[in-house]
């Protein structure tokens, strides 16, 4: 009997601890940095977000590498020699042969000279590298702007979905309140009340899903920008007046500079395959036999390669192929941008028409929901028409707002495609 009396106290104690854990757990998760919702800042604008994203971009180191490459190539083209000088030395005697005392020693320096036009082509390649480094910076700026645009639009989209989920939860709770009032007065059956409660549970689940999507969008925003604050205002921009893809596009400019660099590299590959003239300058000391005096002399020699057209063509073929592939990449990128531009223009027109229809549908479904809610509160209908009207109104409202965001996103995509910064 005593053991049976201890059980209720133990059960109440376990229940109390369980409730305490449930009450503390949500607060603990809400404070978790992995799931916390970012705070908004009214003073944070696009310029600051973009600047932070540029500093965070992993491709920034490539810009320094391109500039170092250009500087090294320009310094090399300014040298007097086409290669490093080489010291040479030689010694001959006849001790291992007839041993007449013959001896000869030679020492000097051997230097590669520039071929005709080779130094000029190296200087042009250095200038082209410098121009390519500048075009790379412009392309990186546009690429980073695209990431920021995408991240900010995704934040706006998840914000709308989260806010709509909260409003939908408020609507379902209001419907549940009406259902409880009618059930207490005996106007509706318990099954109708259970339907209302089920609707609230579904709305709570959608709220959790939309909050998870918002957290994912904010985490991506943090990865792109490295910031722990987000702008309060939704991002939007005006559509550019530029209607075509021209050669001033940062991506095409960068690819074209790379193609021209490959062309110059192919020309230099032909120079290298043909070989360089060699200048030798040195001293020689020699004697014919042990009884003769040493003879010192100064020598100058020039070596000139010639012929070998097939050899030159074969050795430089890989560089010519790389130059052709670079030109093809420019053409392919231009076609892809043109195709993407046409698709965005078509989507913008479709979105414009969808907004016109969505505005009318939202107003119509809102009226149906208000009428169905009033009829249900007066006991004129059961709960099913009210639930259906609420769902249609909620879906049309969310669809319309998301379509508005899609229009803004497509405007940004259009500007990104034609190469215009915000």
Tab-separated table of C-alpha atoms in Angstrom:
chain	number	residue	atom	x	y	z
A	1	UNK	CA	0.000	0.000	0.000
A	2	UNK	CA	2.835	2.381	0.777
A	3	UNK	CA	4.495	1.611	-2.544
A	4	UNK	CA	1.263	2.438	-4.383
A	5	UNK	CA	1.121	5.788	-2.582
A	6	UNK	CA	4.620	6.684	-3.714
A	7	UNK	CA	3.759	6.148	-7.376
A	8	UNK	CA	1.488	9.213	-7.798
A	9	UNK	CA	4.136	11.485	-6.294
A	10	UNK	CA	6.809	9.965	-8.517
A	11	UNK	CA	4.600	10.389	-11.569
A	12	UNK	CA	3.853	14.001	-10.691
A	13	UNK	CA	7.577	14.654	-10.164
A	14	UNK	CA	8.429	13.119	-13.554
A	15	UNK	CA	5.653	15.111	-15.197
A	16	UNK	CA	6.947	18.318	-13.607
A	17	UNK	CA	10.501	17.654	-14.780
A	18	UNK	CA	9.223	16.849	-18.268
A	19	UNK	CA	7.279	20.091	-18.448
A	20	UNK	CA	10.324	22.008	-17.243
A	21	UNK	CA	12.432	20.437	-19.980
A	22	UNK	CA	9.810	21.292	-22.605
A	23	UNK	CA	9.617	24.865	-21.396
A	24	UNK	CA	13.379	25.333	-21.357
A	25	UNK	CA	14.106	23.541	-24.647
A	26	UNK	CA	12.483	26.054	-27.036
A	27	UNK	CA	14.320	28.948	-25.449
A	28	UNK	CA	17.595	27.071	-25.688
A	29	UNK	CA	17.072	26.295	-29.368
A	30	UNK	CA	15.991	29.842	-30.119
A	31	UNK	CA	19.291	31.106	-28.745
A	32	UNK	CA	21.335	28.609	-30.756
A	33	UNK	CA	23.506	30.541	-33.232
A	34	UNK	CA	22.902	27.936	-35.939
A	35	UNK	CA	19.126	28.510	-35.817
A	36	UNK	CA	18.903	32.145	-34.699
A	37	UNK	CA	17.190	34.578	-37.055
A	38	UNK	CA	19.441	37.471	-38.091
A	39	UNK	CA	18.650	40.926	-36.846
A	40	UNK	CA	17.819	43.620	-39.386
A	41	UNK	CA	19.562	46.972	-39.668
A	42	UNK	CA	18.012	50.095	-41.179
A	43	UNK	CA	21.450	51.615	-41.851
A	44	UNK	CA	22.776	48.604	-43.764
A	45	UNK	CA	22.368	49.133	-47.516
A	46	UNK	CA	23.325	47.251	-50.661
A	47	UNK	CA	26.658	49.061	-51.055
A	48	UNK	CA	27.899	47.872	-47.662
A	49	UNK	CA	26.627	44.340	-48.260
A	50	UNK	CA	28.331	44.228	-51.658
A	51	UNK	CA	31.593	45.568	-50.216
A	52	UNK	CA	31.548	42.859	-47.559
A	53	UNK	CA	30.835	40.192	-50.194
A	54	UNK	CA	33.780	41.391	-52.305
A	55	UNK	CA	36.089	41.086	-49.313
A	56	UNK	CA	34.672	37.628	-48.634
A	57	UNK	CA	35.015	36.399	-52.237
A	58	UNK	CA	37.533	33.538	-52.470
A	59	UNK	CA	38.489	34.597	-56.020
A	60	UNK	CA	40.092	37.820	-54.780
A	61	UNK	CA	43.508	36.126	-54.677
A	62	UNK	CA	43.263	35.416	-58.407
A	63	UNK	CA	43.324	39.149	-59.112
A	64	UNK	CA	46.693	39.491	-57.362
A	65	UNK	CA	47.998	36.466	-59.254
A	66	UNK	CA	46.958	37.989	-62.607
A	67	UNK	CA	48.659	41.277	-61.743
A	68	UNK	CA	51.847	39.476	-60.683
A	69	UNK	CA	51.814	37.535	-63.953
A	70	UNK	CA	51.491	40.748	-65.967
A	71	UNK	CA	54.290	42.452	-64.023
A	72	UNK	CA	56.642	39.473	-64.407
A	73	UNK	CA	55.989	39.263	-68.153
A	74	UNK	CA	56.605	42.996	-68.633
A	75	UNK	CA	59.883	42.856	-66.703
A	76	UNK	CA	61.017	39.871	-68.759
A	77	UNK	CA	60.260	41.688	-72.024
A	78	UNK	CA	62.462	44.567	-70.808
A	79	UNK	CA	65.573	42.378	-70.469
A	80	UNK	CA	68.373	42.519	-73.043
A	81	UNK	CA	68.646	38.743	-73.258
A	82	UNK	CA	66.069	36.135	-74.213
A	83	UNK	CA	67.259	33.699	-71.533
A	84	UNK	CA	69.660	33.472	-68.621
A	85	UNK	CA	73.364	33.644	-69.583
A	86	UNK	CA	75.375	30.434	-69.186
A	87	UNK	CA	79.011	30.062	-68.145
A	88	UNK	CA	81.021	27.509	-70.136
A	89	UNK	CA	84.480	26.026	-69.533
A	90	UNK	CA	86.568	23.398	-71.326
A	91	UNK	CA	89.959	21.694	-70.896
A	92	UNK	CA	91.890	19.404	-73.290
A	93	UNK	CA	95.313	17.733	-73.063
A	94	UNK	CA	97.088	14.730	-74.565
A	95	UNK	CA	98.355	13.037	-71.400
A	96	UNK	CA	96.207	9.979	-72.042
A	97	UNK	CA	97.280	9.818	-75.714
A	98	UNK	CA	100.747	10.582	-77.165
A	99	UNK	CA	101.698	12.951	-74.263
A	100	UNK	CA	103.397	15.627	-76.389
A	101	UNK	CA	102.447	18.338	-73.898
A	102	UNK	CA	99.518	19.732	-75.875
A	103	UNK	CA	97.043	21.606	-73.652
A	104	UNK	CA	94.039	23.803	-74.267
A	105	UNK	CA	91.729	25.661	-71.820
A	106	UNK	CA	88.651	27.688	-72.700
A	107	UNK	CA	86.175	29.665	-70.561
A	108	UNK	CA	83.441	32.075	-71.525
A	109	UNK	CA	79.816	33.132	-71.377
A	110	UNK	CA	77.030	31.983	-73.681
A	111	UNK	CA	73.917	34.157	-74.135
A	112	UNK	CA	70.632	33.701	-76.017
A	113	UNK	CA	69.629	36.702	-78.131
A	114	UNK	CA	66.140	37.814	-79.081
A	115	UNK	CA	64.697	36.670	-82.375
A	116	UNK	CA	63.231	39.284	-84.661
A	117	UNK	CA	59.858	40.309	-83.152
A	118	UNK	CA	60.172	38.011	-80.134
A	119	UNK	CA	60.864	40.766	-77.641
A	120	UNK	CA	58.003	42.848	-79.015
A	121	UNK	CA	55.605	39.903	-78.728
A	122	UNK	CA	56.651	39.320	-75.111
A	123	UNK	CA	56.000	42.976	-74.328
A	124	UNK	CA	52.576	42.751	-75.982
A	125	UNK	CA	51.798	39.662	-73.931
A	126	UNK	CA	52.682	41.536	-70.737
A	127	UNK	CA	50.343	44.364	-71.709
A	128	UNK	CA	47.636	41.831	-72.533
A	129	UNK	CA	48.080	40.168	-69.130
A	130	UNK	CA	47.654	43.573	-67.508
A	131	UNK	CA	44.450	44.199	-69.432
A	132	UNK	CA	43.184	40.699	-68.588
A	133	UNK	CA	43.762	41.353	-64.881
A	134	UNK	CA	41.608	44.490	-65.119
A	135	UNK	CA	38.852	42.663	-67.003
A	136	UNK	CA	38.994	39.867	-64.431
A	137	UNK	CA	38.301	42.402	-61.684
A	138	UNK	CA	35.284	43.697	-63.608
A	139	UNK	CA	33.999	40.154	-64.110
A	140	UNK	CA	34.524	39.333	-60.417
A	141	UNK	CA	32.578	42.466	-59.486
A	142	UNK	CA	29.643	41.394	-61.671
A	143	UNK	CA	29.819	37.799	-60.415
A	144	UNK	CA	29.788	38.903	-56.769
A	145	UNK	CA	26.921	41.292	-57.485
A	146	UNK	CA	24.958	38.339	-58.866
A	147	UNK	CA	25.553	36.317	-55.693
A	148	UNK	CA	24.457	39.247	-53.529
A	149	UNK	CA	21.369	39.804	-55.688
A	150	UNK	CA	20.403	36.156	-55.444
A	151	UNK	CA	20.983	36.049	-51.694
A	152	UNK	CA	18.948	39.189	-50.988
A	153	UNK	CA	16.053	38.050	-53.170
A	154	UNK	CA	16.043	34.683	-51.427
A	155	UNK	CA	15.871	36.498	-48.081
A	156	UNK	CA	12.871	38.496	-49.298
A	157	UNK	CA	11.164	35.349	-50.577
A	158	UNK	CA	11.587	33.460	-47.313
A	159	UNK	CA	10.521	36.557	-45.355
A	160	UNK	CA	7.246	36.678	-47.285
A	161	UNK	CA	6.643	32.947	-46.863
A	162	UNK	CA	7.373	33.177	-43.124
A	163	UNK	CA	5.103	36.185	-42.647
A	164	UNK	CA	2.332	34.512	-44.636
A	165	UNK	CA	2.692	31.366	-42.562
A	166	UNK	CA	2.284	33.401	-39.387
A	167	UNK	CA	-0.802	35.161	-40.748
A	168	UNK	CA	-2.198	31.824	-41.879
A	169	UNK	CA	-1.710	30.500	-38.348
A	170	UNK	CA	-3.589	33.502	-36.971
A	171	UNK	CA	-6.444	32.838	-39.418
A	172	UNK	CA	-6.692	29.178	-38.437
A	173	UNK	CA	-6.610	30.075	-34.749
A	174	UNK	CA	-9.454	32.513	-35.315
A	175	UNK	CA	-11.370	29.762	-37.095
A	176	UNK	CA	-10.660	27.438	-34.165
A	177	UNK	CA	-11.933	30.077	-31.728
A	178	UNK	CA	-15.177	30.364	-33.690
A	179	UNK	CA	-15.458	26.565	-33.797
A	180	UNK	CA	-14.984	26.278	-30.034
A	181	UNK	CA	-17.664	28.903	-29.433
A	182	UNK	CA	-20.132	27.143	-31.738
A	183	UNK	CA	-19.292	23.735	-30.258
A	184	UNK	CA	-19.869	24.971	-26.728
A	185	UNK	CA	-23.309	26.202	-27.772
A	186	UNK	CA	-24.033	22.925	-29.542
A	187	UNK	CA	-24.234	24.491	-32.989
A	188	UNK	CA	-21.604	22.230	-34.594
A	189	UNK	CA	-20.446	18.700	-34.042
A	190	UNK	CA	-17.180	17.697	-32.404
A	191	UNK	CA	-15.850	16.539	-35.776
A	192	UNK	CA	-15.952	20.127	-37.035
A	193	UNK	CA	-13.988	21.249	-33.982
A	194	UNK	CA	-11.403	18.535	-34.629
A	195	UNK	CA	-11.071	19.730	-38.222
A	196	UNK	CA	-10.341	23.238	-36.966
A	197	UNK	CA	-7.693	21.929	-34.596
A	198	UNK	CA	-6.132	19.881	-37.369
A	199	UNK	CA	-6.008	22.994	-39.510
A	200	UNK	CA	-4.120	24.817	-36.762
A	201	UNK	CA	-1.610	21.978	-36.497
A	202	UNK	CA	-1.021	22.084	-40.256
A	203	UNK	CA	-0.486	25.847	-40.101
A	204	UNK	CA	1.994	25.438	-37.246
A	205	UNK	CA	3.919	22.859	-39.273
A	206	UNK	CA	4.037	25.192	-42.283
A	207	UNK	CA	5.299	27.942	-40.000
A	208	UNK	CA	8.130	25.694	-38.823
A	209	UNK	CA	9.000	24.787	-42.419
A	210	UNK	CA	9.026	28.422	-43.522
A	211	UNK	CA	11.204	29.354	-40.542
A	212	UNK	CA	13.682	26.619	-41.497
A	213	UNK	CA	13.780	27.951	-45.063
A	214	UNK	CA	14.382	31.470	-43.722
A	215	UNK	CA	17.270	30.245	-41.576
A	216	UNK	CA	18.811	28.478	-44.598
A	217	UNK	CA	18.548	31.658	-46.681
A	218	UNK	CA	20.168	33.680	-43.916
A	219	UNK	CA	22.964	31.150	-43.560
A	220	UNK	CA	23.682	31.432	-47.289
A	221	UNK	CA	23.638	35.238	-46.920
A	222	UNK	CA	26.218	34.970	-44.132
A	223	UNK	CA	28.433	32.710	-46.250
A	224	UNK	CA	28.346	35.160	-49.162
A	225	UNK	CA	28.832	38.351	-47.141
A	226	UNK	CA	30.332	37.302	-43.816
A	227	UNK	CA	27.885	39.700	-42.089
A	228	UNK	CA	25.773	38.975	-39.020
A	229	UNK	CA	23.256	41.703	-39.829
A	230	UNK	CA	20.915	41.973	-42.787
A	231	UNK	CA	19.252	44.978	-44.441
A	232	UNK	CA	15.770	45.810	-43.207
A	233	UNK	CA	14.485	46.984	-46.578
A	234	UNK	CA	13.766	44.500	-49.348
A	235	UNK	CA	16.188	44.679	-52.270
A	236	UNK	CA	14.862	45.981	-55.591
A	237	UNK	CA	16.273	47.689	-58.672
A	238	UNK	CA	15.130	49.224	-61.921
A	239	UNK	CA	15.338	47.338	-65.188
A	240	UNK	CA	18.241	48.420	-67.344
A	241	UNK	CA	17.626	50.127	-70.675
A	242	UNK	CA	20.278	47.945	-72.298
A	243	UNK	CA	18.521	45.350	-74.442
A	244	UNK	CA	21.363	43.325	-75.961
A	245	UNK	CA	24.604	41.574	-75.113
A	246	UNK	CA	27.522	43.616	-76.415
A	247	UNK	CA	31.294	43.291	-76.283
A	248	UNK	CA	31.382	45.479	-73.157
A	249	UNK	CA	29.937	42.663	-71.059
A	250	UNK	CA	32.459	41.876	-68.263
A	251	UNK	CA	32.374	38.125	-68.893
A	252	UNK	CA	32.876	38.501	-72.640
A	253	UNK	CA	35.603	41.087	-72.057
A	254	UNK	CA	37.488	38.751	-69.744
A	255	UNK	CA	37.148	35.776	-72.098
A	256	UNK	CA	38.199	37.892	-75.083
A	257	UNK	CA	41.301	39.096	-73.241
A	258	UNK	CA	42.141	35.505	-72.418
A	259	UNK	CA	41.713	34.552	-76.089
A	260	UNK	CA	44.064	37.327	-77.191
A	261	UNK	CA	46.578	36.202	-74.583
A	262	UNK	CA	46.405	32.686	-76.011
A	263	UNK	CA	47.049	34.078	-79.493
A	264	UNK	CA	50.190	35.851	-78.302
A	265	UNK	CA	51.290	32.739	-76.434
A	266	UNK	CA	50.918	30.744	-79.653
A	267	UNK	CA	53.138	33.263	-81.458
A	268	UNK	CA	55.743	33.037	-78.691
A	269	UNK	CA	55.581	29.242	-78.894
A	270	UNK	CA	56.653	29.506	-82.538
A	271	UNK	CA	59.568	31.732	-81.517
A	272	UNK	CA	60.642	29.273	-78.835
A	273	UNK	CA	60.334	26.303	-81.203
A	274	UNK	CA	62.426	28.068	-83.846
A	275	UNK	CA	65.240	28.615	-81.354
A	276	UNK	CA	67.242	31.710	-80.440
A	277	UNK	CA	70.566	32.990	-81.813
A	278	UNK	CA	73.380	32.328	-79.353
A	279	UNK	CA	76.335	34.626	-78.669
A	280	UNK	CA	79.498	33.200	-77.108
A	281	UNK	CA	82.314	35.344	-75.675
A	282	UNK	CA	85.350	33.806	-73.963
A	283	UNK	CA	89.114	33.352	-73.506
A	284	UNK	CA	91.293	30.487	-74.734
A	285	UNK	CA	94.812	29.441	-73.629
A	286	UNK	CA	96.581	26.766	-75.677
A	287	UNK	CA	100.000	25.317	-76.567
A	288	UNK	CA	101.052	22.786	-79.159
A	289	UNK	CA	103.683	20.900	-77.081
A	290	UNK	CA	105.547	21.112	-73.810
A	291	UNK	CA	108.348	23.094	-75.399
A	292	UNK	CA	106.147	25.873	-76.786
A	293	UNK	CA	104.784	29.013	-75.138
A	294	UNK	CA	101.120	29.359	-74.165
A	295	UNK	CA	98.971	31.338	-76.573
A	296	UNK	CA	96.068	33.433	-75.172
A	297	UNK	CA	93.207	34.473	-77.435
A	298	UNK	CA	89.778	36.122	-77.239
A	299	UNK	CA	86.940	34.383	-79.056
A	300	UNK	CA	83.460	35.453	-80.181
A	301	UNK	CA	81.013	33.006	-81.787
A	302	UNK	CA	77.395	33.299	-82.958
A	303	UNK	CA	75.094	30.331	-83.514
A	304	UNK	CA	72.073	30.819	-85.774
A	305	UNK	CA	69.303	28.168	-85.981
A	306	UNK	CA	67.591	27.807	-89.352
A	307	UNK	CA	65.078	25.635	-91.202
A	308	UNK	CA	62.854	23.069	-89.481
A	309	UNK	CA	59.437	24.445	-90.456
A	310	UNK	CA	57.696	21.123	-89.730
A	311	UNK	CA	59.381	20.904	-86.342
A	312	UNK	CA	58.287	24.451	-85.453
A	313	UNK	CA	54.708	23.796	-86.547
A	314	UNK	CA	54.480	20.567	-84.543
A	315	UNK	CA	55.949	22.064	-81.373
A	316	UNK	CA	53.620	25.091	-81.444
A	317	UNK	CA	50.454	23.193	-82.413
A	318	UNK	CA	49.268	22.807	-78.789
A	319	UNK	CA	49.484	26.564	-78.225
A	320	UNK	CA	47.532	27.232	-81.442
A	321	UNK	CA	44.863	24.761	-80.341
A	322	UNK	CA	44.540	26.490	-76.954
A	323	UNK	CA	44.125	29.846	-78.737
A	324	UNK	CA	41.357	28.445	-80.952
A	325	UNK	CA	39.559	26.926	-77.951
A	326	UNK	CA	39.677	30.298	-76.188
A	327	UNK	CA	38.035	31.957	-79.197
A	328	UNK	CA	35.336	29.278	-79.227
A	329	UNK	CA	34.633	29.910	-75.518
A	330	UNK	CA	33.978	33.576	-76.285
A	331	UNK	CA	31.431	32.663	-78.968
A	332	UNK	CA	29.770	30.062	-76.746
A	333	UNK	CA	29.505	32.477	-73.811
A	334	UNK	CA	27.949	35.117	-76.056
A	335	UNK	CA	25.344	32.667	-77.337
A	336	UNK	CA	24.524	31.470	-73.829
A	337	UNK	CA	24.039	35.033	-72.630
A	338	UNK	CA	21.788	35.799	-75.596
A	339	UNK	CA	19.693	32.711	-74.918
A	340	UNK	CA	19.476	33.510	-71.210
A	341	UNK	CA	18.432	37.090	-72.013
A	342	UNK	CA	15.576	35.914	-74.242
A	343	UNK	CA	14.370	33.505	-71.542
A	344	UNK	CA	14.390	36.223	-68.885
A	345	UNK	CA	12.475	38.618	-71.153
A	346	UNK	CA	9.851	35.934	-71.781
A	347	UNK	CA	9.550	35.189	-68.057
A	348	UNK	CA	9.179	38.891	-67.275
A	349	UNK	CA	6.282	39.187	-69.699
A	350	UNK	CA	4.637	36.059	-68.268
A	351	UNK	CA	5.089	37.394	-64.743
A	352	UNK	CA	3.466	40.693	-65.686
A	353	UNK	CA	0.362	38.897	-66.926
A	354	UNK	CA	0.334	36.624	-63.861
A	355	UNK	CA	0.341	39.656	-61.571
A	356	UNK	CA	-2.718	41.067	-63.296
A	357	UNK	CA	-4.617	37.800	-62.860
A	358	UNK	CA	-3.282	37.213	-59.347
A	359	UNK	CA	-4.485	40.612	-58.150
A	360	UNK	CA	-8.060	39.801	-59.187
A	361	UNK	CA	-7.895	36.250	-57.812
A	362	UNK	CA	-6.615	37.453	-54.444
A	363	UNK	CA	-9.440	39.999	-54.090
A	364	UNK	CA	-12.050	37.406	-55.117
A	365	UNK	CA	-10.775	34.717	-52.723
A	366	UNK	CA	-10.597	37.241	-49.902
A	367	UNK	CA	-14.290	38.036	-50.389
A	368	UNK	CA	-15.158	34.333	-50.451
A	369	UNK	CA	-13.217	33.785	-47.225
A	370	UNK	CA	-14.955	36.676	-45.458
A	371	UNK	CA	-18.366	35.420	-46.583
A	372	UNK	CA	-17.622	31.813	-45.618
A	373	UNK	CA	-16.279	32.849	-42.205
A	374	UNK	CA	-19.355	34.967	-41.499
A	375	UNK	CA	-21.697	32.216	-42.645
A	376	UNK	CA	-19.925	29.675	-40.433
A	377	UNK	CA	-19.953	31.995	-37.412
A	378	UNK	CA	-23.713	32.436	-37.858
A	379	UNK	CA	-24.219	28.691	-38.130
A	380	UNK	CA	-25.532	28.869	-41.669
A	381	UNK	CA	-22.941	26.393	-43.061
A	382	UNK	CA	-20.607	23.765	-41.695
A	383	UNK	CA	-16.855	24.225	-41.360
A	384	UNK	CA	-15.771	22.660	-44.663
A	385	UNK	CA	-16.645	25.669	-46.925
A	386	UNK	CA	-14.869	27.975	-44.475
A	387	UNK	CA	-11.725	25.810	-44.511
A	388	UNK	CA	-11.710	25.626	-48.304
A	389	UNK	CA	-12.225	29.374	-48.655
A	390	UNK	CA	-9.441	30.095	-46.175
A	391	UNK	CA	-7.030	27.795	-47.971
A	392	UNK	CA	-7.785	29.328	-51.365
A	393	UNK	CA	-7.410	32.856	-50.021
A	394	UNK	CA	-4.180	32.021	-48.229
A	395	UNK	CA	-2.698	30.332	-51.305
A	396	UNK	CA	-3.715	33.153	-53.657
A	397	UNK	CA	-2.260	35.791	-51.315
A	398	UNK	CA	1.030	33.939	-50.997
A	399	UNK	CA	1.150	33.228	-54.735
A	400	UNK	CA	0.607	36.898	-55.577
A	401	UNK	CA	3.327	38.148	-53.234
A	402	UNK	CA	5.774	35.525	-54.447
A	403	UNK	CA	4.998	36.512	-58.032
A	404	UNK	CA	5.841	40.101	-57.153
A	405	UNK	CA	9.160	38.904	-55.756
A	406	UNK	CA	9.750	36.813	-58.867
A	407	UNK	CA	9.300	39.952	-60.943
A	408	UNK	CA	11.953	41.743	-58.890
A	409	UNK	CA	14.228	38.713	-59.110
A	410	UNK	CA	13.804	38.555	-62.886
A	411	UNK	CA	14.634	42.260	-63.182
A	412	UNK	CA	17.866	41.590	-61.302
A	413	UNK	CA	18.545	38.552	-63.470
A	414	UNK	CA	17.959	40.648	-66.584
A	415	UNK	CA	20.429	43.298	-65.385
A	416	UNK	CA	22.896	40.597	-64.393
A	417	UNK	CA	22.625	38.986	-67.826
A	418	UNK	CA	23.300	42.211	-69.733
A	419	UNK	CA	26.174	43.004	-67.350
A	420	UNK	CA	24.711	45.947	-65.407
A	421	UNK	CA	25.495	46.464	-61.724
A	422	UNK	CA	22.800	47.586	-59.229
